[in-house]
Short mmCIF file of C-alpha atoms in Angstrom, two decimals:
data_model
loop_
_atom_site.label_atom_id
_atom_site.label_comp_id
_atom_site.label_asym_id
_atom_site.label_seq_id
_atom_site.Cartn_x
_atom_site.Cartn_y
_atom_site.Cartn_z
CA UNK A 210 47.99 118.16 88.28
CA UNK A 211 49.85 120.09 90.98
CA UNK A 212 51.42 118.59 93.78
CA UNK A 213 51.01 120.07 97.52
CA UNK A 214 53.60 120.04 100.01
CA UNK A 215 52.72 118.52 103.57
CA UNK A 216 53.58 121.66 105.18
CA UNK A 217 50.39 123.23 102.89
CA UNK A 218 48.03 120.36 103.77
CA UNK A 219 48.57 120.94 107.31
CA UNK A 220 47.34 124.34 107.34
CA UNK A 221 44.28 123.81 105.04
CA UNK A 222 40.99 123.49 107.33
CA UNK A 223 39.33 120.11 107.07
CA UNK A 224 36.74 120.40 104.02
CA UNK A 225 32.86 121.45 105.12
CA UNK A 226 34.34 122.83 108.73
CA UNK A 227 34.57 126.48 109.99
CA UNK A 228 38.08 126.98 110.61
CA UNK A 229 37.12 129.35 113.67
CA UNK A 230 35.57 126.33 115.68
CA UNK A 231 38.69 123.88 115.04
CA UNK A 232 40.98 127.01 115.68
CA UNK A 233 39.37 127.81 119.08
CA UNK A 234 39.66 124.43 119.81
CA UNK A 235 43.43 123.53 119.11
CA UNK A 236 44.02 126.90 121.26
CA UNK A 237 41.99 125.43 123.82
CA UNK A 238 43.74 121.94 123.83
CA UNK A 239 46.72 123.39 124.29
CA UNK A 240 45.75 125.30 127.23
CA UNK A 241 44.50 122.22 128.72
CA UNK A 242 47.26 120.17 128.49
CA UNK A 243 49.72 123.01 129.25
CA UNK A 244 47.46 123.14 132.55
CA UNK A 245 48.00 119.46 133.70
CA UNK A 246 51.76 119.81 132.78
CA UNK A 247 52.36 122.71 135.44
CA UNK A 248 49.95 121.24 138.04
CA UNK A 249 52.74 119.96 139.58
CA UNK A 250 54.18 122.97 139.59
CA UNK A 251 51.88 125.18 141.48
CA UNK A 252 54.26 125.94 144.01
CA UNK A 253 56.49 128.25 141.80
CA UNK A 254 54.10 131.38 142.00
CA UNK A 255 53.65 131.99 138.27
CA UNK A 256 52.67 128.40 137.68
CA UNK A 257 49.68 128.84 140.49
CA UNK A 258 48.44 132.29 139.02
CA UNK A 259 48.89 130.58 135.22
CA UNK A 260 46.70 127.57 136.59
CA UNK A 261 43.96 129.26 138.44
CA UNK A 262 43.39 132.12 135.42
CA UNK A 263 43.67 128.91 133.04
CA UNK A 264 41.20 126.41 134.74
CA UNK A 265 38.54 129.47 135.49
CA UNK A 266 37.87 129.19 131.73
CA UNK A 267 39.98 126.28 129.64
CA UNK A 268 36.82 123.69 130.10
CA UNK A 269 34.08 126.15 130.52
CA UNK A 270 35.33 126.70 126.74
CA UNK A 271 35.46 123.40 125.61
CA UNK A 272 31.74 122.83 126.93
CA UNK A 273 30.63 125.95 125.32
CA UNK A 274 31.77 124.75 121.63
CA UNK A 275 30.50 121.54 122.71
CA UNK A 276 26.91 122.95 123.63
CA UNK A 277 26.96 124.58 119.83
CA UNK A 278 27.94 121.92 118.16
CA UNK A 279 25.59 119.53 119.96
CA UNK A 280 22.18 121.89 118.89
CA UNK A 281 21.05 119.90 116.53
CA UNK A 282 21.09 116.14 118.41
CA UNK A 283 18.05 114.26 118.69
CA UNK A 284 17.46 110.44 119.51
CA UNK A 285 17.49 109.55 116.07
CA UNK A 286 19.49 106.16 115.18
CA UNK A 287 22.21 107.94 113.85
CA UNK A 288 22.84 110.72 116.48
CA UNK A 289 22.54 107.62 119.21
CA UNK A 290 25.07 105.42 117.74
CA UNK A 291 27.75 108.07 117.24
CA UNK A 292 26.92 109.30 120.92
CA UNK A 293 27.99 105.57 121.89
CA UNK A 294 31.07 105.23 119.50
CA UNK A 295 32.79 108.64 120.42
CA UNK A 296 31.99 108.81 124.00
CA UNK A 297 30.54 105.81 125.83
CA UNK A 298 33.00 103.55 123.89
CA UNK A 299 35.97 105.94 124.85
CA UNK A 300 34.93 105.99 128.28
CA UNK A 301 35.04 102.70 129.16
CA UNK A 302 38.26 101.99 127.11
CA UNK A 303 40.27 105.35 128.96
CA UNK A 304 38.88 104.43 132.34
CA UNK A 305 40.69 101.15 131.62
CA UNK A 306 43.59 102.41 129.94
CA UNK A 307 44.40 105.13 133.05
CA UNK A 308 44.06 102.50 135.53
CA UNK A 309 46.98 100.69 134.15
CA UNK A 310 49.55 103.97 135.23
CA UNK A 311 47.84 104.45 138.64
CA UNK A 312 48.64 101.09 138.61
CA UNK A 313 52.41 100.71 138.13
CA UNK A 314 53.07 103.82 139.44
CA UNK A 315 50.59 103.60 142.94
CA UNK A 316 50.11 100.30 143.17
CA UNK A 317 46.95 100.61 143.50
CA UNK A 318 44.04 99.26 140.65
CA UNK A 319 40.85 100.74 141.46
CA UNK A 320 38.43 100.82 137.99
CA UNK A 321 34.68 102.00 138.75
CA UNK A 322 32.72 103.11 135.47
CA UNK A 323 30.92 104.97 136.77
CA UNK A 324 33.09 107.17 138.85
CA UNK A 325 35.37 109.31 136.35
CA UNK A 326 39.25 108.96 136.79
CA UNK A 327 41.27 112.05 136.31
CA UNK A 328 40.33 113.60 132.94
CA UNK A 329 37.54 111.11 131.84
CA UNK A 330 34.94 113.38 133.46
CA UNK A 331 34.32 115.39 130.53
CA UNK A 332 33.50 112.25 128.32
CA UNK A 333 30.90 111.33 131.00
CA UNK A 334 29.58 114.44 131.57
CA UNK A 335 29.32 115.13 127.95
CA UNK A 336 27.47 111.91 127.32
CA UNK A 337 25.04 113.34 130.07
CA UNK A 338 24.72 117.21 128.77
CA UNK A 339 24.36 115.55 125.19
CA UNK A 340 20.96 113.62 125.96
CA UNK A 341 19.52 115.78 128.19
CA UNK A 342 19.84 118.22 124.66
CA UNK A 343 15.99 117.89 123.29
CA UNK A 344 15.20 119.21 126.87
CA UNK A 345 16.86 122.24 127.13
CA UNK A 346 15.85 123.08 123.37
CA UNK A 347 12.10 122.95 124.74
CA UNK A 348 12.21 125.07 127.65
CA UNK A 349 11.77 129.01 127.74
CA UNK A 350 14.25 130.15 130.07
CA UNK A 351 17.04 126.73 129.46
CA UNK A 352 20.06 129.42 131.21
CA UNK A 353 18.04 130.08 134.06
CA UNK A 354 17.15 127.03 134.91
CA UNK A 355 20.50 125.40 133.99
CA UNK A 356 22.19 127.93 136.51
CA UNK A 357 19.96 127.65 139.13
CA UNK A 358 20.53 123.51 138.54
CA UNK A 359 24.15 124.91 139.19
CA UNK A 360 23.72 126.60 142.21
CA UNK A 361 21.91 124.05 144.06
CA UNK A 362 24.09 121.26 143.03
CA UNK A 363 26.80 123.26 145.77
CA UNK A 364 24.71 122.89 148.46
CA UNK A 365 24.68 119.08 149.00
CA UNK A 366 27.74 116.51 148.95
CA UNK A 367 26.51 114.90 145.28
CA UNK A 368 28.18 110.79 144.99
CA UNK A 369 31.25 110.97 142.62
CA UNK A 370 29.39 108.50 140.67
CA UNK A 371 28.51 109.88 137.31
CA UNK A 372 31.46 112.83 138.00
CA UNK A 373 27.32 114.74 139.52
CA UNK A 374 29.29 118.17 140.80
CA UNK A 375 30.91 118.83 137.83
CA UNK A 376 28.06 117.50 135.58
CA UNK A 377 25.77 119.69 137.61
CA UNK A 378 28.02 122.86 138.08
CA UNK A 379 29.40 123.35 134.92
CA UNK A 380 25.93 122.63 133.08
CA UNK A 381 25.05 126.02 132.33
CA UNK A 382 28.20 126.59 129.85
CA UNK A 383 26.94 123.97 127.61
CA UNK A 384 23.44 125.16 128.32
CA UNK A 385 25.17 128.26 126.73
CA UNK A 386 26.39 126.30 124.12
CA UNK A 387 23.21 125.44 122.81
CA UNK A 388 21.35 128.97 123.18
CA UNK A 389 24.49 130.25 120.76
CA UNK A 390 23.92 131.61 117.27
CA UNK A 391 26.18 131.93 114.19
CA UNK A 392 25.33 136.33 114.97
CA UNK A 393 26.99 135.84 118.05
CA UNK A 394 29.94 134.61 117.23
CA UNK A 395 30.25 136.80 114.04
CA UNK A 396 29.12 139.69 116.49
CA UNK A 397 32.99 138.51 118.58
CA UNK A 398 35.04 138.99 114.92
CA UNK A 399 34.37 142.60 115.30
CA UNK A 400 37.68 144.67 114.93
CA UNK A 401 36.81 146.53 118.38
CA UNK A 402 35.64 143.23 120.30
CA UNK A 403 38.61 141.54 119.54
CA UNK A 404 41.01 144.33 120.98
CA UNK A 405 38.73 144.83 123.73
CA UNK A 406 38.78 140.74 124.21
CA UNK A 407 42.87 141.10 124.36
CA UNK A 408 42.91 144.13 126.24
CA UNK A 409 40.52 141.68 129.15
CA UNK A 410 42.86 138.91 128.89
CA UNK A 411 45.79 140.89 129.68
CA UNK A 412 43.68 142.16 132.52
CA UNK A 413 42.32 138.65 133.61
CA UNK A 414 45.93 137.60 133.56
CA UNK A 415 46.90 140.50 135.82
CA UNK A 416 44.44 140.12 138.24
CA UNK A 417 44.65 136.06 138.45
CA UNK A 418 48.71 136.84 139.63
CA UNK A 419 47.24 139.37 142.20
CA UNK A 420 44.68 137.18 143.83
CA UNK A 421 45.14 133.51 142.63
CA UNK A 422 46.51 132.94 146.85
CA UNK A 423 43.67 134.47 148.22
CA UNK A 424 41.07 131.81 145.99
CA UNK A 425 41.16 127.86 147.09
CA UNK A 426 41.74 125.83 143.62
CA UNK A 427 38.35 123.83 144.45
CA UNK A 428 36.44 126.39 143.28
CA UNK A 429 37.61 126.29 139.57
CA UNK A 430 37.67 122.59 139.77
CA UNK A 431 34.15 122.51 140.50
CA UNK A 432 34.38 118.70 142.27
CA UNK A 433 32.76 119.98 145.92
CA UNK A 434 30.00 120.99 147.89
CA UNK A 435 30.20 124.44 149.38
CA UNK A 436 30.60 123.04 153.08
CA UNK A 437 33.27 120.76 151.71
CA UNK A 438 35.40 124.09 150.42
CA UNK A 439 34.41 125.50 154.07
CA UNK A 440 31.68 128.33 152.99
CA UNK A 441 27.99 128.59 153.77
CA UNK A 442 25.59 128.13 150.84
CA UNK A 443 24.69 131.73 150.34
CA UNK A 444 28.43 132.35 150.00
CA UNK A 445 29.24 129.74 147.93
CA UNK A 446 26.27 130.61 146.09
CA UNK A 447 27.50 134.10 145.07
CA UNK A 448 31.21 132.71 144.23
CA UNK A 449 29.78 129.78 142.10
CA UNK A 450 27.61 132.72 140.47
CA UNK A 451 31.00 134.77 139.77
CA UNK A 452 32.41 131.68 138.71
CA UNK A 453 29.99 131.26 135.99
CA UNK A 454 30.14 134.85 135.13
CA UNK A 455 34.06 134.99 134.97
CA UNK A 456 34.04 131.79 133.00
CA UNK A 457 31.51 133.36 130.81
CA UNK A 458 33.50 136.46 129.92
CA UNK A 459 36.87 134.93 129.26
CA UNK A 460 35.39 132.52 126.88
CA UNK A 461 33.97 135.21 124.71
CA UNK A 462 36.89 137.36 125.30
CA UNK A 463 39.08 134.57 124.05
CA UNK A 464 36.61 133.59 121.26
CA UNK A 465 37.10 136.79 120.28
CA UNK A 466 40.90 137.53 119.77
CA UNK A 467 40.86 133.53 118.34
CA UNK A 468 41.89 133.34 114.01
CA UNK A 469 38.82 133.08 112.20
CA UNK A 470 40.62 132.50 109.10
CA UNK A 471 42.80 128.90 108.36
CA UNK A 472 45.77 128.56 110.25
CA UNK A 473 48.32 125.86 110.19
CA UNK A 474 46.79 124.09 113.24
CA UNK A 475 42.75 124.58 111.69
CA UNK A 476 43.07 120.79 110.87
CA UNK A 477 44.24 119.53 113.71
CA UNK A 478 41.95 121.69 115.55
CA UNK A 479 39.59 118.96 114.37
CA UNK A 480 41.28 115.85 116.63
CA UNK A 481 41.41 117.72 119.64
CA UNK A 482 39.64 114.83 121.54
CA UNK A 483 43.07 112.76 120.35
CA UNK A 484 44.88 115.19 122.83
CA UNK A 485 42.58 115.30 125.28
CA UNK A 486 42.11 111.54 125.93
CA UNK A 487 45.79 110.33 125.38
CA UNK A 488 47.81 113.88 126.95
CA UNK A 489 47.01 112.83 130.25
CA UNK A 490 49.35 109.31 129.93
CA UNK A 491 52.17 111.52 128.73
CA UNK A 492 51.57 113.87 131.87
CA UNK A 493 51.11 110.89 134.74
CA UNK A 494 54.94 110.35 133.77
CA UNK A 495 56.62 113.43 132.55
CA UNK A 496 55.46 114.44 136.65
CA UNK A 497 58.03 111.78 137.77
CA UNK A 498 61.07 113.73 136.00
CA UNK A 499 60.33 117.20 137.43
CA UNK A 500 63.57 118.37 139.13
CA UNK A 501 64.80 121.38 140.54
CA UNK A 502 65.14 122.75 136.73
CA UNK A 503 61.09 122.55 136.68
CA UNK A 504 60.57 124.89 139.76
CA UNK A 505 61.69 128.11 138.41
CA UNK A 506 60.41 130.69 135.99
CA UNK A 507 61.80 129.29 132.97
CA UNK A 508 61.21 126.05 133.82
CA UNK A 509 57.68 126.46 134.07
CA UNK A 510 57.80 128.73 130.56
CA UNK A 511 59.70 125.85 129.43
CA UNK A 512 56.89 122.96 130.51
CA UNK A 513 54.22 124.93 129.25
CA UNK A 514 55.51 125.58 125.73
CA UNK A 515 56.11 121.85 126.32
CA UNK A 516 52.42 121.21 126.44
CA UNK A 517 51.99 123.35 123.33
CA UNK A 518 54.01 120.79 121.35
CA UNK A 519 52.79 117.98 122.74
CA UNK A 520 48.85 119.03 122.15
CA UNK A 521 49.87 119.62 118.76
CA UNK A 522 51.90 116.05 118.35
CA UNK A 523 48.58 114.32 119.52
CA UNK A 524 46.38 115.90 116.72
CA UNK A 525 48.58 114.98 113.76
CA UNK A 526 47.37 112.12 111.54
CA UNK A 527 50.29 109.39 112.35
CA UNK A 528 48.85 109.69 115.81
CA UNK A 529 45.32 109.51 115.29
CA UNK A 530 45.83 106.64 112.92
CA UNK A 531 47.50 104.74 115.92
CA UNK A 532 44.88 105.74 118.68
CA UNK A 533 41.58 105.46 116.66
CA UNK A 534 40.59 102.21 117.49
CA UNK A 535 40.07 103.82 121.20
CA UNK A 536 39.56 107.54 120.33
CA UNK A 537 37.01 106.82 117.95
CA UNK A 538 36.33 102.97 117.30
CA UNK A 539 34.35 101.95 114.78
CA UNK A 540 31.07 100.33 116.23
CA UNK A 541 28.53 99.37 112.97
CA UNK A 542 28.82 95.73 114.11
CA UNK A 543 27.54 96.62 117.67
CA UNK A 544 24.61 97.70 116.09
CA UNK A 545 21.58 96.86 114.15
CA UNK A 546 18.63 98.70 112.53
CA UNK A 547 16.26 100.91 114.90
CA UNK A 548 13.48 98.90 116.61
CA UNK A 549 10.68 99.93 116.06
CA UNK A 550 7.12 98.55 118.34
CA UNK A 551 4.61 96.83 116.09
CA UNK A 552 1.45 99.16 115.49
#
């Protein structure tokens, strides 16, 4: 029987999964948690352009794979239950667990379930996209509707609760999600797409450092109202639209230049919710040690590469093991079999 090394384990792909998906995901991780490390940052000009051309597309990503990997949920018992354990569950537990920092290091304990602290948006608005699924698989034109849903969620001031302008605004990417096919991504592996996808990147890049002053950060945080960010509706209208259409574009692009072959980080492209959920802890107090060594050139380099590591520490198994009681808790004695009414 032959022995394999840990180093070899790490880079096989989890059995039954496509390595692209956990692939595009670790690279997407990382660009999320490289984003919150130079937030604080932003006013070292490289940091700003790096955050603005990050943020127009690091989520819109993450709720595109989540859109195709939600096609096939119904309301069946199963599907329901493991839509409570991995995000309800989570919810409530990381809403609790982020108040404790704001806490100590504010002074101030403020804990409201249903309005989303810091980065336990996506878990509600996931929950949200996720049931509303069966819907959008029964409608002709689900995009259309989804981005007109979109557009006229930025013309009134929606209540935090239930995290409604992001829910609402960034709908149509998992909308996307769902309308994917295996062709298309396959279609994205081509030898010409993916030079073409680097060859927008670059460009994307480019242009982010020429015009990421000229663009206020609400817009690719999607939390406001049009009249809140200072624009009529028609105008914010056609820059939500070019949001969506920018976002679009540089997820395929970077779907396109991702590995679609096992890599050493395909299995812990599988854990990427790990990373998500517990990054932002390690961020609410590496913030508090920025000094003048942060606000330069290399020390944003240095922060971001930082962020690369650490995405990559919160995937492994030693961490997961730890965690999983609140990234993924084990709920079969919370529930019981599917009621049924009597005939």
């Amino acid at each position: 029987m032959s022995v394999t090394s840990p180093s070899r384990v790490a880079a096989l792909p989890t059995a039954g999964r496509d390595p692209f998906f956990d692939n595009a995901k670790f690279l997407a991780i990382t660009l999320v948690v490289s984003g919150h490390l130079i937030e604080d940052l932003r006013d070292v000009p490289v940091a700003h352009a790096a955050y603005f051309f990050v943020y127009l597309f690091h989520m819109p990503l993450f709720i595109v794979l989540s859109g195709y990997l939600s096609r096939n949920f119904t309301f069946s018992s199963g599907k329901a239950r493991k839509l409570i354990s991995t995000l309800a569950v989570p919810y409530v537990i990381f809403e609790l667990v982020y108040s404790l920092p704001r806490l100590v290091l504010y002074g101030k304990l403020d804990i409201s379930l249903l309005d989303p602290y810091y980065l336990t948006w996506f878990l509600m608005s996931l929950f949200l996209w996720r049931l509303s699924t069966p819907v959008w698989q029964q409608l002709r034109w689900p995009l259309v509707v989804a981005v007109g849903i979109s557009l006229l969620s930025g013309m009134s001031r929606l209540p935090d609760e239930l995290s409604m302008n992001r829910t609402l605004g960034l709908l149509p990417f998992y909308v996307l999600g769902l309308m994917l096919r295996p062709e298309h991504f396959e279609a994205l592996r081509r030898p010409r797409v993916r030079i073409a996808g680097a060859l927008t990147l670059v460009a994307g890049a480019a242009l982010a450092l020429a015009v990421h002053t000229s663009v206020k950060t609400e817009w690719i945080r999607w939390r406001h109202a049009n009249d809140a960010i200072g624009v009529d509706d028609l105008t914010g209208s056609l820059i939500r639209l070019g949001m969506l259409a920018a976002g679009a574009l540089l997820v395929a692009v970077f779907l396109a230049v991702t590995p679609s072959r096992g890599t050493w980080y395909s299995s812990l492209g599988a854990a990427t919710m790990y990373a998500y959920l517990l990054h932002g802890l390690v961020v609410k107090v590496a913030e508090r040690f920025y000094g003048d060594w942060a606000r330069t050139v290399p020390g944003v380099v240095a922060v971001a590469l930082l962020g690369v590591g650490l995405a990559a520490l919160l995937c492994t198994p030693p961490v997961r093991a730890l965690t999983r009681w609140a990234v993924e808790p084990r709920m079969n004695w919370a529930f019981t079999r599917l009621r049924r009414p009597a005939p």
